XYZ file of C-alpha atoms in Angstrom:
376
model
C -14.314 106.245 57.135
C -13.861 103.682 59.813
C -12.420 105.196 63.089
C -9.967 103.704 65.357
C -12.117 101.932 68.115
C -9.567 102.286 70.829
C -9.397 105.556 72.860
C -6.648 106.910 75.028
C -6.266 110.213 76.675
C -10.014 110.939 77.052
C -12.793 109.531 79.190
C -14.438 106.618 77.548
C -18.148 105.429 77.783
C -20.293 103.407 75.657
C -18.640 101.182 72.926
C -14.876 102.209 73.802
C -15.501 101.141 77.493
C -14.478 97.664 78.603
C -16.862 95.798 80.815
C -16.500 96.582 84.614
C -20.181 95.344 84.886
C -19.872 94.367 88.558
C -18.529 97.733 89.513
C -20.911 99.653 87.227
C -23.914 98.180 88.905
C -22.551 98.682 92.366
C -21.903 102.245 91.880
C -25.072 102.823 89.831
C -26.983 101.548 92.867
C -24.900 103.836 95.199
C -25.724 106.859 92.898
C -29.550 106.071 93.146
C -29.505 105.181 96.757
C -27.491 108.216 97.973
C -24.837 106.037 99.288
C -21.332 107.652 99.653
C -18.692 105.902 97.686
C -14.942 106.057 97.370
C -13.017 104.584 94.422
C -9.284 103.706 95.056
C -6.723 102.395 92.519
C -3.579 103.439 90.868
C -3.651 106.160 88.230
C -4.947 105.512 84.738
C -6.812 102.304 85.734
C -10.014 103.693 84.312
C -11.731 105.390 87.487
C -12.802 108.511 85.638
C -14.007 106.621 82.690
C -15.824 104.100 85.117
C -17.640 107.066 86.779
C -18.414 108.458 83.398
C -19.998 105.368 82.208
C -22.309 105.205 85.198
C -23.172 108.861 84.992
C -24.165 108.142 81.445
C -26.464 105.299 82.560
C -28.114 107.484 85.254
C -28.015 111.089 83.805
C -31.767 111.355 83.276
C -32.548 109.955 86.796
C -30.330 112.257 89.062
C -28.690 115.648 89.388
C -25.065 115.075 88.424
C -22.298 117.431 89.732
C -18.772 116.632 88.616
C -15.680 118.501 89.740
C -11.997 117.792 89.046
C -9.547 118.962 91.678
C -6.664 118.746 89.076
C -5.691 122.593 88.720
C -7.738 123.828 91.646
C -5.410 125.174 94.490
C -7.644 126.512 97.129
C -11.156 125.956 98.857
C -12.360 129.140 97.249
C -11.748 127.784 93.737
C -13.266 124.498 94.746
C -16.377 126.238 96.002
C -16.705 128.327 92.971
C -16.353 125.295 90.657
C -18.869 123.370 92.776
C -21.458 126.160 92.499
C -20.967 126.588 88.667
C -21.392 122.885 88.062
C -24.288 122.661 90.479
C -26.070 125.653 88.499
C -25.371 123.984 85.315
C -26.741 120.661 86.443
C -30.000 121.957 88.071
C -30.807 124.912 85.840
C -33.197 122.884 83.659
C -35.264 121.912 86.714
C -36.478 125.443 87.320
C -38.063 127.855 85.004
C -35.605 130.586 86.264
C -32.295 129.676 87.610
C -32.159 133.065 89.449
C -35.273 132.228 91.560
C -33.809 128.773 92.475
C -30.628 130.583 93.844
C -32.712 133.072 95.692
C -34.823 130.243 97.190
C -31.855 128.022 98.396
C -29.009 130.606 98.786
C -30.432 133.991 99.045
C -27.258 135.455 100.470
C -25.270 134.924 97.409
C -27.851 135.472 94.686
C -27.028 139.071 94.041
C -23.447 138.050 93.114
C -24.352 135.613 90.363
C -24.961 136.707 86.753
C -26.573 134.953 83.914
C -26.107 134.910 80.123
C -26.676 132.607 77.185
C -24.280 131.358 74.721
C -24.853 130.936 70.919
C -26.547 127.627 71.325
C -28.827 128.902 74.216
C -26.681 127.256 76.774
C -26.693 129.181 79.992
C -23.491 130.733 81.490
C -22.792 131.791 85.004
C -20.571 134.629 86.183
C -19.835 134.375 90.136
C -18.154 137.112 91.974
C -18.898 136.746 95.593
C -17.264 139.161 98.051
C -15.209 137.425 100.529
C -17.429 138.599 103.508
C -20.478 137.048 101.911
C -18.442 133.682 100.975
C -20.210 131.147 103.174
C -18.975 127.673 102.247
C -21.896 126.075 104.309
C -24.484 127.878 102.028
C -22.858 126.781 98.942
C -22.264 123.100 100.054
C -25.746 122.834 101.313
C -27.469 123.814 98.056
C -27.274 120.530 96.245
C -29.133 118.550 99.034
C -31.852 121.376 99.282
C -32.425 121.105 95.440
C -32.645 117.443 95.480
C -35.017 117.451 98.335
C -37.231 120.119 96.735
C -37.418 118.176 93.343
C -37.380 114.682 94.949
C -34.505 113.553 92.704
C -31.138 111.963 93.750
C -28.174 114.106 93.533
C -24.587 112.745 92.826
C -21.429 114.738 93.513
C -18.380 113.309 91.787
C -14.930 114.642 92.794
C -12.012 113.534 90.903
C -8.358 113.879 92.433
C -10.004 114.481 95.760
C -6.522 113.779 97.630
C -5.394 117.181 96.054
C -7.524 118.951 98.735
C -5.052 117.823 101.535
C -2.247 119.479 99.605
C -3.767 122.900 99.635
C -3.072 125.686 102.310
C -5.687 125.017 104.829
C -6.752 121.813 103.196
C -7.168 119.811 106.223
C -9.357 122.433 107.780
C -11.462 122.407 104.503
C -11.848 118.506 104.604
C -13.223 118.820 108.080
C -15.602 121.342 106.972
C -16.670 119.245 103.985
C -17.229 116.412 106.090
C -19.175 118.261 108.729
C -21.708 119.581 105.986
C -21.673 116.346 103.703
C -22.536 113.976 106.412
C -25.745 115.480 107.017
C -26.988 115.070 103.518
C -29.127 111.882 103.423
C -30.251 112.378 99.735
C -26.816 113.109 98.232
C -24.308 110.563 97.015
C -20.780 111.788 97.045
C -18.492 109.731 94.831
C -14.737 110.627 95.802
C -11.884 109.263 93.625
C -8.267 110.022 92.852
C -5.016 108.754 91.244
C -2.647 108.502 94.309
C -3.688 105.158 95.938
C -1.445 105.509 99.149
C -2.848 109.008 99.825
C -6.583 108.038 99.192
C -6.134 105.159 101.253
C -4.949 107.283 104.167
C -7.535 109.764 103.738
C -10.366 107.465 104.072
C -9.081 104.564 106.259
C -6.932 106.544 108.940
C -9.138 107.097 112.021
C -7.372 110.417 112.648
C -8.631 111.880 109.229
C -11.985 113.688 108.754
C -13.178 111.302 105.949
C -12.623 108.097 107.932
C -15.578 105.702 107.151
C -17.244 108.232 104.912
C -18.713 105.518 102.596
C -18.155 102.211 100.765
C -14.628 101.691 99.584
C -14.168 100.137 96.189
C -10.642 99.060 95.578
C -10.519 99.072 91.613
C -8.868 95.881 90.386
C -7.359 95.152 87.009
C -9.942 93.969 84.417
C -9.573 90.267 84.104
C -7.615 89.103 81.088
C -10.499 87.131 79.439
C -12.616 90.216 79.384
C -9.859 92.347 77.810
C -9.398 89.438 75.121
C -13.235 89.536 74.393
C -13.171 93.381 74.204
C -10.167 93.548 71.915
C -11.530 91.023 69.502
C -14.958 92.609 69.478
C -13.463 96.134 68.742
C -11.489 94.720 65.890
C -14.323 92.757 64.400
C -16.821 95.673 64.376
C -14.394 97.753 62.230
C -13.786 94.879 59.957
C -10.349 93.702 61.243
C -9.307 90.414 62.830
C -7.187 89.480 65.830
C -6.813 85.972 67.300
C -7.387 85.141 70.855
C -3.691 84.363 71.459
C -2.499 87.749 70.097
C -5.070 89.691 71.927
C -3.934 87.950 75.226
C -0.246 88.948 74.263
C -1.351 92.608 73.954
C -2.893 92.469 77.476
C 0.152 90.677 79.033
C 2.709 93.074 77.409
C 1.323 95.873 79.478
C 0.432 93.941 82.522
C -3.445 94.539 82.008
C -3.143 98.069 82.598
C -6.352 99.819 81.457
C -4.834 102.783 80.024
C -2.059 100.883 78.179
C -4.244 98.113 76.874
C -6.241 100.661 75.035
C -3.042 102.479 74.092
C -1.212 99.361 72.617
C -4.603 98.167 71.055
C -4.855 101.474 69.373
C -1.344 101.240 67.786
C -1.992 97.578 66.742
C -5.266 98.456 65.039
C -3.451 101.322 63.131
C -0.817 98.858 61.905
C -3.237 96.197 60.843
C -4.389 96.155 57.295
C -6.623 93.160 57.825
C -5.300 90.825 60.580
C -2.966 91.535 63.261
C 0.024 89.434 63.155
C 2.706 88.821 65.780
C 5.217 90.870 63.897
C 2.826 93.703 63.662
C 2.125 93.462 67.339
C 5.847 93.646 68.284
C 6.286 96.483 65.841
C 3.422 98.302 67.728
C 4.867 97.375 70.993
C 8.260 99.119 70.149
C 6.229 101.998 69.006
C 4.600 102.170 72.387
C 8.031 101.970 74.250
C 9.355 104.782 72.046
C 6.284 106.983 72.617
C 7.035 106.723 76.362
C 10.878 107.337 76.309
C 10.532 110.911 77.276
C 8.284 110.120 80.366
C 10.779 107.323 81.332
C 13.710 109.691 81.197
C 11.775 112.204 83.277
C 10.983 109.632 85.837
C 14.509 108.300 86.122
C 16.746 111.455 85.566
C 16.726 112.400 89.281
C 17.044 108.956 90.778
C 19.763 108.505 93.377
C 22.209 105.552 93.210
C 20.234 103.999 96.177
C 17.030 104.229 94.335
C 18.517 102.813 91.117
C 20.080 99.855 93.134
C 16.638 99.306 94.813
C 15.009 98.892 91.661
C 17.642 96.472 90.366
C 17.127 94.319 93.335
C 13.340 94.336 92.899
C 13.734 93.481 89.103
C 16.230 90.647 90.172
C 13.289 89.192 92.255
C 15.169 89.754 95.444
C 12.502 88.925 98.326
C 14.501 89.913 101.290
C 15.398 93.558 100.678
C 16.643 94.177 104.258
C 18.881 91.107 104.444
C 22.484 91.619 104.931
C 23.252 89.855 101.546
C 20.992 92.132 99.724
C 22.046 95.382 101.247
C 25.588 94.545 100.528
C 25.262 93.021 97.161
C 23.145 96.143 95.858
C 24.804 98.809 98.047
C 21.673 99.807 99.567
C 23.105 101.016 102.914
C 21.148 100.134 106.258
C 17.919 98.262 106.639
C 16.149 101.523 107.689
C 17.117 103.055 104.390
C 15.011 100.705 102.364
C 11.891 102.404 103.959
C 13.021 105.815 102.965
C 13.825 104.743 99.318
C 10.269 103.009 98.983
C 8.565 106.076 100.486
C 10.284 108.396 97.895
C 9.804 106.182 94.881
C 6.192 105.888 96.023
C 5.678 109.604 96.379
C 7.248 109.879 92.814
C 4.798 107.625 91.534
C 7.310 105.226 90.208
C 6.140 102.240 92.400
C 2.990 101.240 94.364
C 3.122 99.300 97.599
C -0.586 99.166 98.355
C -0.773 95.512 98.241
C 2.478 94.941 100.273
C 4.428 94.143 97.028
C 6.170 96.438 94.747
C 4.384 97.273 91.611
C 5.792 99.645 88.997
C 2.821 102.036 88.228
C 3.732 102.300 84.541
C 4.246 98.932 82.484
C 6.857 100.329 80.425
C 9.001 101.254 83.163
C 10.571 97.757 83.814
C 11.360 97.099 80.096
C 13.108 100.555 79.625
C 14.980 100.233 83.046
C 16.216 96.919 81.975
C 17.210 98.333 78.529
C 18.981 101.128 79.813
C 20.112 100.582 83.388
C 20.721 96.798 83.502
C 22.215 96.110 80.126
C 25.579 95.548 81.403
C 24.608 93.618 84.641
């Protein structure tokens, strides 16, 4: 049975991963050179998959520790997750993991238990009393292990901006910076989905992680690369798609990585032999229908000001604070525009990172016109 070659809702690497050769090489070099790196882009542009692809390439040449801050709500949970992933990643380097812990973190070794699963994979139980819970000890282990084994260590932290939302999050960020900046043999790869918050964390001189490492602002994958990828995936599964229709797939979802894969997946499923324009548009309507619930959730709480602001943007009004636009769209005072933009950005409806308004979800504009502007 031939499986659909396009993947959504999961990290992709290998064949389902589209290009990013330049970024892959840059991040790979950073991993092996112990150069800290920060990835900034809108959500679902493929940051996590990009990191996963580089991890796949360097896995045998480095200790890789991967943490996702989504669902973590405190520094204690973060440290437990960090320690668990560190133990998993480094357990094969030592004949006895317990001896390794005693060597590099003797104060916490009595509070870590070990067991083996059905496939001989090692499992860890961590129950460190609060009085023995020393973040500096835990955060320093990776660098010590890397130095001992003369191997690069890479710590990848997804949704890093979440830390600033925790109780005591700012203080914990200061502690992380004070410890991590001393680790010359560790690459810290930090990335997250809220671009404006990530930018503030790393480019605001008042923040602890200011100038912590190289900043990579992830751009959209160029359309020609997507076209080649889509055609290749169709061809290797014995189906066809023309260059022109592959380009339409990309343009319909504005080159957004997640949705190019999403729409391509629907198109492939609806194609017996060769994708036609009719099949493409049928798949596109299916894609829009799939995201109706998400669109309704995004728009159900919008104020009249916010709705009118979006209408002005979609009507390509350039001077949003001009008297004409404010009066025509009933937007209130010029100062109100900033408040509207901040609230829409915090709700992840728009992105203002480049100085222009971009809708974070490519289906939003089409569905907004369909439901909110049909009588305009």
